Amino acid sequence: MSIIRILPETLSNKIAAGEVVERPASVVKELLENSLDAGGSQILIEIEKGGRSLIRVSDNGVGMSPDDALLCIERYATSKIYKNDDLFDIRTLGFRGEALPSIASVARFSLVTRHKNLDLGTQIHMVGGKIQQVTEIGAPVGTVVAVRQLFFNTPARRKFLKGIQTEMGHIVDVVTGMALGKSRVHFKLVHNQKLLKNWVAVSDPMDRVIQVLGSDLKSGLIHIQHNDGYLQLDGWISAPAITRKTSRGIHLYINGRSCRDRVIQHAIFDGYAGRLVKGQFPMAVVFIQVPFDQVDVNVHPSKNEVRFGQQKRVHDTVRMTISAALRQVESQRWNRPFPQEAMHFMAEQPVEYQAAAIETAPVEAEGKRQTETPSISKATVSDADSPDSRKTNGMSGVVDGAVRPSDPINGQEPRQAQGRLWEPARFRDLRVIGQYQDVYIVCESGQDLILIDQHAAHERILYEKLGSAVEKQAASQGLLLPETLDLNYREATVLEILLPHLLNLGFEIEPFGGQTFVIKSIPALLDSHDIKTLLIEIIEKKLATPSDESAAKVLDDCIKLMACHDSIRANQRLNDRQIKTMLDQLDACDNPSNCPHGRPTWIRLEQTFFKKAFKRVL
Ligand code: ADP
Ligand code: MG
């Protein structure tokens, strides 16, 4: 006697629904994908109670014939792939043929559809996966799918639903993702009969980015583009000054499919290297096109993960395209006078905000890295969780010469002209007022005040000097008295690995038997004091990083540590000549605005800020 049975279809659909239909937003995603695959140019999404009561998606796509309407609710029924080879050449968003039956199995489901070549439409009602009624019906061309009382027959799932706002947040995310990817489609999102989003069709994808992410981002967007025949890349990334607290502002499209791909996300971060501090995320809308047979989209039922045929190549291309774009923009930026890219220090904010911001402005503790967004910027954050909110970290994201609006809180227009009265384009042209707390160099620039973080600035200077010295074969200076270094076993093993990199940097270190090493020479640029501490720091850093880190990254980490080790500390009094030298050297930097760890090296306090604080103006 056999105990194995084939499951009834309603049950297997319900099981599939477990993977495909996690929450209302997953239903919205599947229905939107179908509408887009059907060529809809207008899509209306109506939601009630965060999707618990109703999710209805209407499109003006090709629609379905009565036969297809009945087939589409069967498991593994799809018009998108027919044969084995098609699976490696997927050009549509759907292909698994399981979304509609899965959704229908866990809700009250209705479908009204009319094919573009037919006069009459078809209506199907289902409850918990069972067909209740099929009728002919007059309907416009296209398809309307309504999903009511989601999870009414799977109480465990229903219990896991979050509040209306949270579910709605996920739905908005999904619609946002789809809309960013399809700028020629009109998307309308309605919640409880209230219009939430209305993104009309536009021909330039950049216009969609601005519609969706907000027009005040416009001047902070950097266009990226690359095409090497294998990989085509197009998109926009935010200037490093515009950040978010999560990666939710990063939108990736791989062959048109919205994905959350870790490899690409990592590549984007690498592209920003040295420009963001920990906990800051850039915003990006990136379209990647690779040959269809070079990407596997059949990784997970939710279809938002992919695997690349040549993962490393894709990663490196994205990283290099982004870092090249940022570098180019930074060099243009720095040639402009200060006001255009200087910090807009909450000029339009109420005085209370400004005062609070000053009190909590970041002062770097000696030896302790700042791990958070500088608190200066916190006062500028609006509702960080609302899908449209943005923040700046203080330094404005000006890229193309326009001044960014600086007031996300009350959303006023940017204040334009003030800064243009003065023209110091270089650090050396600043009038040095003095040093504040032996941490910041205080300067006057036209009407505004510039504060330079001396440690961060010097770190940047050394970092670039050391970096270019390595490129030109770093010069060494022999130590009069070679120093010995005694290490433990793990440290010694790591140092052995590091020796060739260190040699590149100008360190001549030789094993001296056991776990002892002799330091014979050090980079010419480095101060000879406390070399041992520096080497131990480098070894510890290497111990703490994954062993498969690239050689370039290892070298870069070493350079960062060397720059930090040798740079002028906070709490160090500087004389006029030292300050002057530092300003000259900053002018020679490629990116004088960030320390190697991504923190700003300088900020600007606008005259307006003081006027408001002293209530000279209201
Ligand atoms: P898949 O999208 O993976 O093919 P679905 O279950 O989502 O699977 O849909 C099954 C089929 O129903 C699709 O292949 C398509 O032919 C048809 N279909 C679904 N939604 C629509 C729509 N909005 N307009 C036209 N046809 C649709
Ligand atoms: Mg589908």
XYZ file of C-alpha atoms and ligand atoms in Angstrom:
646
model
C 0.000 0.000 0.000
C 1.343 3.362 -0.930
C 1.286 6.256 1.516
C 2.557 8.880 -0.899
C -0.039 11.011 -2.644
C 0.088 13.830 -5.146
C -1.161 16.960 -3.400
C -4.389 18.508 -4.606
C -3.658 21.593 -6.678
C -5.266 24.023 -4.254
C -2.880 22.784 -1.587
C 0.250 22.893 -3.731
C -0.677 26.411 -4.803
C -0.971 27.404 -1.189
C 2.470 25.978 -0.528
C 3.893 27.931 -3.449
C 2.143 31.011 -2.093
C 4.245 30.590 1.042
C 7.278 31.560 -0.999
C 5.809 33.952 -3.524
C 3.276 35.804 -1.403
C 4.950 36.967 1.744
C 2.887 40.086 2.288
C 0.627 42.500 0.388
C 3.647 44.118 -1.260
C 4.581 40.786 -2.870
C 1.130 40.611 -4.458
C 1.553 44.134 -5.762
C 4.938 43.193 -7.191
C 3.638 40.132 -9.038
C 0.615 41.968 -10.419
C 2.721 44.908 -11.548
C 5.159 42.575 -13.264
C 2.269 40.999 -15.150
C 0.878 44.373 -16.174
C 4.280 45.500 -17.413
C 4.899 42.223 -19.245
C 1.500 42.736 -20.895
C 2.746 46.051 -22.258
C 0.557 48.274 -20.098
C 1.350 51.969 -20.381
C -1.044 53.023 -17.631
C -1.224 51.160 -14.380
C -3.496 51.956 -11.490
C -2.808 50.393 -8.111
C -5.607 50.689 -5.566
C -5.024 49.586 -2.019
C -7.233 49.472 0.997
C -6.048 49.042 4.577
C -2.434 48.487 3.616
C -3.466 45.676 1.276
C -5.325 43.623 3.885
C -8.749 44.476 2.463
C -7.972 45.125 -1.159
C -5.197 45.150 -3.715
C -6.406 45.999 -7.181
C -4.120 46.472 -10.175
C -5.603 47.656 -13.470
C -3.690 47.950 -16.717
C -4.289 48.800 -20.345
C -2.032 46.027 -21.634
C -2.909 43.403 -24.258
C -5.372 41.575 -22.002
C -6.290 37.909 -22.266
C -8.690 35.825 -24.304
C -11.276 33.787 -22.364
C -9.156 30.651 -22.778
C -6.027 32.345 -21.532
C -7.937 33.877 -18.656
C -8.850 30.396 -17.503
C -5.358 29.088 -18.076
C -3.531 31.865 -16.278
C -4.858 30.744 -12.927
C -3.478 27.240 -13.409
C -0.126 26.362 -11.869
C 2.849 26.495 -14.272
C 0.775 28.250 -16.901
C 2.711 30.993 -18.608
C 2.892 32.709 -21.955
C 6.443 33.820 -21.300
C 8.596 30.737 -21.733
C 7.809 27.593 -23.697
C 10.956 25.529 -23.913
C 14.078 24.722 -21.989
C 16.307 27.199 -23.806
C 13.922 30.045 -23.013
C 14.897 29.752 -19.371
C 18.324 31.110 -20.261
C 16.952 33.941 -22.332
C 14.357 35.557 -20.114
C 13.297 38.983 -21.274
C 10.084 39.290 -19.301
C 9.656 40.009 -15.601
C 7.585 36.872 -15.010
C 8.331 33.363 -16.251
C 7.447 30.940 -13.465
C 3.723 30.804 -14.166
C 2.841 30.521 -10.515
C 2.006 33.983 -9.254
C -1.676 34.148 -10.103
C -2.627 30.662 -8.861
C -0.576 31.218 -5.688
C -2.212 34.552 -4.950
C -5.652 33.189 -5.775
C -5.143 30.318 -3.331
C -4.735 32.623 -0.332
C -7.362 35.296 -1.022
C -10.650 36.189 -2.624
C -9.547 36.782 -6.162
C -11.184 38.298 -9.178
C -9.943 38.855 -12.679
C -11.501 40.921 -15.430
C -9.662 40.920 -18.719
C -10.283 41.701 -22.360
C -7.884 40.921 -25.141
C -7.165 43.786 -27.499
C -8.514 41.858 -30.513
C -11.769 40.809 -28.863
C -14.997 42.688 -28.160
C -15.923 41.027 -24.924
C -14.072 40.446 -21.721
C -13.984 37.596 -19.205
C -14.576 37.748 -15.487
C -13.458 35.061 -13.069
C -14.158 34.885 -9.339
C -12.207 32.593 -7.066
C -12.175 31.981 -3.339
C -9.201 30.275 -1.733
C -8.057 28.927 -5.091
C -11.437 27.531 -6.185
C -13.276 28.969 -9.164
C -16.708 30.258 -8.156
C -17.882 31.886 -11.341
C -16.784 32.628 -14.890
C -18.767 35.149 -16.947
C -18.519 37.123 -20.139
C -18.459 40.798 -19.420
C -18.095 44.130 -21.190
C -14.743 45.643 -20.208
C -12.056 47.931 -21.582
C -8.998 46.328 -23.184
C -6.562 45.285 -20.502
C -6.692 43.479 -17.203
C -7.919 44.189 -13.696
C -6.917 41.848 -10.900
C -8.482 42.369 -7.492
C -7.224 40.555 -4.417
C -9.428 40.844 -1.348
C -8.900 39.624 2.199
C -5.398 38.360 1.629
C -4.489 35.337 3.810
C -8.110 34.944 4.969
C -7.553 31.168 4.861
C -3.982 31.133 6.193
C -4.390 32.637 9.662
C -0.724 32.177 10.570
C 0.341 34.394 7.677
C -2.353 36.911 8.396
C -1.129 37.195 11.969
C 2.316 38.111 10.741
C 1.089 41.093 8.804
C 2.354 44.339 10.243
C 0.436 47.566 10.714
C -1.172 49.365 7.808
C 1.603 51.945 7.616
C 4.344 49.331 7.527
C 2.638 47.237 4.869
C 1.910 50.385 2.911
C 5.581 51.344 3.194
C 6.539 48.056 1.566
C 3.964 48.581 -1.156
C 5.255 52.070 -1.888
C 8.768 50.614 -2.079
C 7.644 48.052 -4.637
C 5.776 50.603 -6.755
C 8.737 52.968 -6.505
C 11.094 50.247 -7.680
C 8.903 49.366 -10.643
C 8.247 52.986 -11.562
C 11.937 53.921 -11.534
C 12.591 51.082 -13.951
C 9.807 51.968 -16.405
C 9.715 55.675 -17.003
C 7.411 55.433 -20.011
C 4.625 53.932 -17.948
C 2.147 56.037 -15.994
C 1.817 54.732 -12.421
C -0.925 55.803 -10.078
C -1.097 54.576 -6.496
C -4.199 55.088 -4.402
C -4.569 54.145 -0.742
C -7.976 54.211 0.941
C -9.210 56.292 -1.985
C -6.493 58.852 -1.489
C -4.053 59.479 -4.329
C -0.548 58.761 -2.996
C 1.580 58.772 -6.148
C 0.903 59.869 -9.650
C 3.915 59.445 -11.869
C 3.010 60.329 -15.429
C 4.932 58.785 -18.303
C 8.168 60.539 -19.222
C 10.580 59.799 -22.023
C 13.778 60.620 -20.143
C 14.467 58.162 -17.295
C 16.155 60.985 -15.371
C 12.793 62.749 -15.203
C 11.316 59.657 -13.584
C 14.155 59.569 -11.073
C 13.341 63.144 -10.157
C 9.579 62.484 -10.038
C 10.129 59.572 -7.708
C 13.067 60.610 -5.565
C 12.280 64.309 -5.449
C 13.239 67.373 -7.418
C 15.590 68.712 -4.780
C 17.849 65.816 -5.616
C 18.246 67.025 -9.158
C 21.422 68.965 -8.701
C 22.911 66.256 -6.523
C 22.645 63.490 -9.101
C 25.628 62.291 -11.038
C 25.059 60.498 -14.306
C 27.020 57.314 -14.845
C 27.426 55.512 -18.120
C 29.547 52.709 -19.478
C 29.394 50.308 -22.391
C 32.025 47.736 -23.252
C 29.935 45.543 -25.493
C 29.399 43.000 -22.733
C 28.040 45.194 -20.024
C 26.047 48.331 -20.460
C 25.586 50.549 -17.473
C 23.464 53.623 -17.150
C 22.070 55.489 -14.220
C 22.386 58.135 -11.568
C 24.145 58.155 -8.261
C 23.951 60.719 -5.508
C 26.792 63.068 -4.741
C 28.584 61.742 -1.637
C 27.043 64.483 0.461
C 23.545 63.118 -0.032
C 23.117 60.012 1.991
C 20.556 57.832 3.645
C 20.681 55.630 6.678
C 19.749 52.449 4.818
C 20.412 50.908 1.443
C 16.802 51.446 0.460
C 17.760 54.378 -1.723
C 19.759 52.048 -3.966
C 17.701 50.810 -6.911
C 19.211 48.240 -9.221
C 17.853 46.972 -12.498
C 19.448 44.025 -14.140
C 18.183 43.547 -17.666
C 15.164 45.585 -16.646
C 14.398 43.582 -13.531
C 14.430 45.305 -10.181
C 16.843 43.345 -7.959
C 18.535 43.568 -4.610
C 21.911 42.269 -5.579
C 24.614 42.190 -2.942
C 27.453 42.025 -5.422
C 26.357 45.214 -7.158
C 25.596 46.945 -3.872
C 29.074 46.114 -2.700
C 30.504 47.414 -5.969
C 28.617 50.677 -5.540
C 30.035 51.083 -2.049
C 33.509 50.345 -3.311
C 33.002 53.000 -5.946
C 32.299 55.523 -3.182
C 35.320 54.349 -1.178
C 36.655 57.036 1.101
C 33.655 59.271 0.640
C 31.115 57.856 3.042
C 31.420 57.241 6.730
C 30.119 54.094 8.349
C 26.348 53.961 8.433
C 25.895 56.233 5.427
C 24.388 54.902 2.239
C 24.314 56.584 -1.140
C 21.277 56.785 -3.362
C 21.504 55.248 -6.773
C 19.390 54.188 -9.695
C 21.506 51.865 -11.777
C 20.518 50.001 -14.918
C 22.732 47.116 -15.900
C 22.312 45.310 -19.166
C 24.235 42.100 -19.863
C 23.525 39.447 -22.502
C 20.416 37.553 -21.407
C 22.291 34.248 -21.233
C 24.793 35.856 -18.847
C 22.428 36.237 -15.971
C 20.375 33.637 -14.143
C 17.169 35.090 -12.753
C 15.821 31.752 -11.610
C 17.457 31.915 -8.187
C 14.469 32.430 -5.935
C 10.686 32.339 -6.473
C 10.489 36.036 -5.670
C 12.775 36.672 -8.684
C 14.580 39.566 -7.040
C 17.943 37.876 -6.917
C 20.172 37.054 -9.855
C 23.469 35.305 -10.542
C 25.904 36.628 -13.042
C 27.957 34.574 -15.452
C 30.906 36.850 -14.791
C 30.332 38.221 -11.344
C 33.746 39.762 -10.821
C 33.704 41.519 -14.145
C 30.308 43.051 -13.394
C 31.437 44.062 -9.902
C 34.629 45.714 -11.097
C 32.936 47.542 -13.944
C 30.320 49.025 -11.630
C 32.942 50.018 -9.073
C 35.227 51.641 -11.599
C 32.443 53.472 -13.412
C 31.219 54.955 -10.148
C 34.588 55.909 -8.764
C 35.602 57.495 -12.084
C 32.365 59.507 -12.184
C 32.849 60.715 -8.618
C 36.454 61.622 -9.226
C 35.578 63.604 -12.297
C 32.815 65.491 -10.548
C 35.027 66.224 -7.555
C 37.768 67.686 -9.668
C 35.261 69.908 -11.467
C 33.691 70.837 -8.198
C 36.828 71.902 -6.532
C 37.717 74.280 -9.295
C 34.624 76.236 -8.462
C 34.403 78.888 -5.794
C 33.511 77.704 -2.322
C 29.903 78.767 -2.173
C 28.843 76.437 -4.889
C 29.751 73.301 -3.174
C 30.083 74.458 0.345
C 27.877 73.354 3.099
C 24.479 74.961 3.347
C 24.262 75.040 7.004
C 20.557 74.834 7.598
C 20.190 78.402 6.559
C 16.430 78.252 6.519
C 15.989 76.299 9.683
C 14.497 77.701 12.826
C 17.126 79.088 15.146
C 16.513 76.360 17.743
C 17.599 73.750 15.247
C 20.705 75.638 14.405
C 21.716 76.160 17.968
C 21.237 72.488 18.707
C 23.271 71.611 15.686
C 26.166 73.696 16.802
C 26.240 72.254 20.251
C 26.274 68.727 18.925
C 28.700 69.323 16.098
C 31.133 66.444 15.900
C 34.459 66.743 17.623
C 36.593 63.829 16.810
C 37.881 62.021 19.839
C 41.543 61.275 19.566
C 42.233 57.890 18.093
C 38.561 57.020 17.977
C 36.941 56.898 14.610
C 33.635 58.548 14.152
C 31.277 55.731 13.345
C 28.114 57.678 12.893
C 26.775 60.338 10.666
C 28.117 63.558 12.136
C 25.474 64.898 14.404
C 25.508 68.197 12.573
C 23.464 66.572 9.913
C 20.946 65.078 12.250
C 19.117 68.302 12.582
C 18.594 68.331 8.852
C 16.986 64.920 8.702
C 13.324 64.919 7.994
C 11.346 61.730 8.342
C 14.053 59.304 7.392
C 11.597 56.515 6.871
C 9.186 58.218 4.595
C 9.865 57.007 1.091
C 10.520 60.445 -0.247
C 12.680 61.787 2.498
C 16.277 62.677 1.989
C 18.975 64.165 4.013
C 22.259 65.756 3.408
C 25.238 65.283 5.617
C 25.998 68.918 5.575
C 28.247 69.287 2.576
C 25.961 70.150 -0.247
C 25.628 67.802 -3.144
C 26.150 70.359 -5.796
C 27.510 68.923 -8.945
C 26.471 70.938 -11.897
C 26.803 74.370 -10.422
C 23.275 74.714 -9.140
C 22.771 75.277 -5.459
C 20.993 72.473 -3.683
C 17.999 73.230 -1.586
C 19.142 72.936 1.946
C 15.956 72.554 3.802
C 14.380 69.152 3.753
C 12.269 70.007 6.767
C 10.065 72.720 5.420
C 10.887 72.090 1.811
C 11.503 75.685 0.831
C 13.144 76.725 -2.359
C 16.908 76.979 -2.319
C 18.394 80.257 -1.360
C 20.479 81.190 -4.315
C 22.581 84.221 -4.677
C 24.203 85.062 -1.389
C 27.423 83.162 -1.714
C 28.258 84.316 -5.175
C 29.502 87.662 -4.012
C 32.828 86.187 -3.125
C 35.226 84.073 -5.014
C 37.960 82.306 -3.064
C 38.339 79.126 -5.005
C 41.266 77.791 -3.068
C 42.046 76.984 0.510
C 45.125 79.179 0.412
C 42.889 82.182 -0.329
C 40.975 81.759 2.893
C 41.696 84.315 5.580
C 42.873 82.353 8.592
C 41.341 83.600 11.822
C 42.898 81.061 14.110
C 42.475 77.710 15.696
C 39.496 76.612 17.730
C 40.057 74.116 20.526
C 43.260 73.106 18.743
C 41.032 70.925 16.621
C 39.597 73.192 13.944
C 41.196 75.828 11.809
C 38.855 78.783 11.610
C 38.834 80.804 8.405
C 36.820 83.514 6.793
C 35.644 83.113 3.257
C 33.791 86.092 1.899
C 30.851 86.450 4.182
C 30.982 82.984 5.674
C 33.001 81.029 8.154
C 34.909 77.901 7.178
C 35.997 75.355 9.763
C 38.639 72.829 8.795
C 39.151 69.692 10.839
C 42.939 69.705 11.046
C 43.329 65.993 11.665
C 40.938 64.973 8.898
C 42.522 67.436 6.488
C 46.052 66.336 7.221
C 45.053 62.710 6.990
C 43.740 63.410 3.488
C 46.950 65.190 2.517
C 49.172 62.363 3.718
C 46.911 59.727 2.253
C 47.201 61.230 -1.203
C 50.934 61.845 -0.864
C 51.612 58.312 0.299
C 49.322 56.924 -2.398
C 51.110 58.718 -5.198
C 54.499 57.848 -3.709
C 53.555 54.170 -3.945
C 52.614 54.601 -7.582
C 56.049 56.032 -8.261
C 57.863 53.346 -6.265
C 57.966 54.710 -2.760
C 61.295 56.045 -1.562
C 62.728 54.565 1.612
C 64.775 56.007 4.398
C 67.112 53.640 6.189
C 66.824 53.556 9.966
C 70.078 54.402 11.707
C 69.293 51.766 14.258
C 67.184 48.945 12.818
C 64.305 48.118 15.135
C 63.173 44.649 16.044
C 59.589 43.602 16.237
C 58.483 40.623 18.353
C 55.116 39.217 17.408
C 52.864 36.375 18.388
C 52.266 33.505 16.012
C 49.158 34.875 14.298
C 50.646 38.329 13.933
C 53.850 36.908 12.498
C 51.921 34.897 9.918
C 50.005 37.971 8.848
C 53.123 40.100 8.642
C 54.719 37.503 6.349
C 51.743 37.949 4.023
C 51.979 41.707 4.249
C 55.720 41.968 3.594
C 55.486 42.428 -0.206
C 52.807 45.114 0.211
C 54.836 46.880 2.837
C 57.867 46.743 0.597
C 55.826 48.554 -2.040
C 55.172 51.240 0.493
C 58.843 51.626 1.324
C 59.142 49.401 4.380
C 62.087 47.065 4.360
C 61.360 44.409 6.947
C 63.105 41.084 7.243
C 62.303 37.920 9.190
C 64.842 37.406 11.956
C 64.008 33.872 12.973
C 60.938 32.688 14.848
C 58.406 35.428 15.258
C 60.887 38.267 15.256
C 61.367 40.759 12.439
C 63.821 43.569 11.806
C 62.688 46.902 10.439
C 65.523 48.257 8.317
C 63.942 51.125 6.452
C 60.651 52.957 6.368
C 58.861 55.118 3.779
C 60.693 58.401 3.248
C 57.465 60.315 3.778
C 56.882 58.842 7.183
C 57.975 60.234 10.483
C 60.241 57.695 12.122
C 58.611 57.804 15.530
C 56.626 54.914 16.821
C 56.889 52.796 13.697
C 56.264 49.665 15.701
C 52.843 50.840 16.840
C 51.945 51.610 13.259
C 53.027 48.176 12.071
C 51.047 46.486 14.821
C 48.000 48.523 13.798
C 48.454 47.431 10.203
C 48.757 43.801 11.274
C 45.665 44.049 13.457
C 43.712 45.601 10.640
C 44.701 42.804 8.331
C 43.786 40.230 10.983
C 40.353 41.759 11.198
C 39.655 41.784 7.451
C 38.589 38.856 5.291
C 41.562 36.936 3.969
C 40.420 37.191 0.352
C 40.657 40.975 0.315
C 42.328 42.257 -2.846
C 45.963 43.344 -2.746
C 44.961 46.886 -3.692
C 42.570 47.064 -0.756
C 45.224 45.757 1.652
C 47.644 48.369 0.400
C 45.015 51.065 0.668
C 44.245 50.066 4.252
C 47.935 50.293 5.075
C 48.131 53.749 3.528
C 45.087 54.919 5.461
C 46.644 53.743 8.703
C 49.938 55.388 7.840
C 48.158 58.644 7.031
C 46.247 58.497 10.279
C 49.332 57.579 12.262
C 51.436 60.417 10.970
C 48.893 63.163 10.667
C 48.562 66.164 12.868
C 46.333 65.275 15.771
C 43.368 67.066 17.093
C 44.423 69.030 20.164
C 47.683 70.059 18.622
C 48.524 73.734 18.477
C 49.603 74.843 15.015
C 51.553 77.938 14.126
C 50.646 80.207 11.228
C 53.194 78.639 8.954
C 51.928 75.137 9.618
C 48.375 76.238 8.896
C 49.415 77.943 5.692
C 51.283 74.839 4.556
C 48.262 72.712 5.274
C 45.997 74.937 3.201
C 48.475 74.856 0.309
C 48.648 71.097 0.522
C 44.879 70.770 0.597
C 44.764 72.694 -2.642
C 47.023 70.066 -4.158
C 44.704 67.205 -3.191
C 42.427 65.403 -5.627
C 39.662 65.221 -3.103
C 40.331 67.728 -0.351
C 36.799 67.509 0.985
C 36.889 64.134 2.703
C 39.359 62.345 4.918
C 40.304 58.837 3.734
C 37.543 57.438 5.944
C 34.947 59.598 4.259
C 34.404 62.266 6.898
C 34.243 65.871 5.742
C 37.461 67.811 6.139
C 35.721 71.174 6.213
C 32.345 72.750 6.738
C 30.939 76.171 6.097
C 28.797 78.213 8.421
C 26.884 80.750 6.451
C 26.550 84.338 7.451
C 22.784 83.920 7.511
C 23.182 81.382 10.250
C 24.873 83.896 12.541
C 22.399 86.597 11.651
C 19.532 84.346 12.527
C 21.146 83.062 15.685
C 21.666 86.633 16.881
C 18.202 87.517 15.697
C 19.513 90.229 13.412
C 17.173 88.799 10.855
C 14.147 86.649 11.493
P 4.084 34.464 -15.179
O 3.993 35.926 -15.097
O 5.299 33.923 -14.505
O 3.896 33.922 -16.557
P 1.642 34.541 -13.697
O 0.938 33.526 -12.874
O 1.994 35.786 -13.064
O 2.901 33.838 -14.312
O 0.736 34.842 -14.957
C 0.355 33.777 -15.827
C 0.060 34.279 -17.222
O -1.113 35.061 -17.210
C 1.112 35.154 -17.820
O 2.130 34.412 -18.446
C 0.322 36.006 -18.813
O 0.202 35.336 -20.032
C -1.039 36.073 -18.181
N -1.256 37.369 -17.478
C -1.156 37.573 -16.161
N -1.429 38.861 -15.853
C -1.706 39.481 -17.005
C -2.030 40.839 -17.360
N -2.115 41.806 -16.446
N -2.265 41.093 -18.678
C -2.167 40.132 -19.606
N -1.847 38.852 -19.327
C -1.600 38.521 -18.053
Mg 3.769 36.974 -13.346
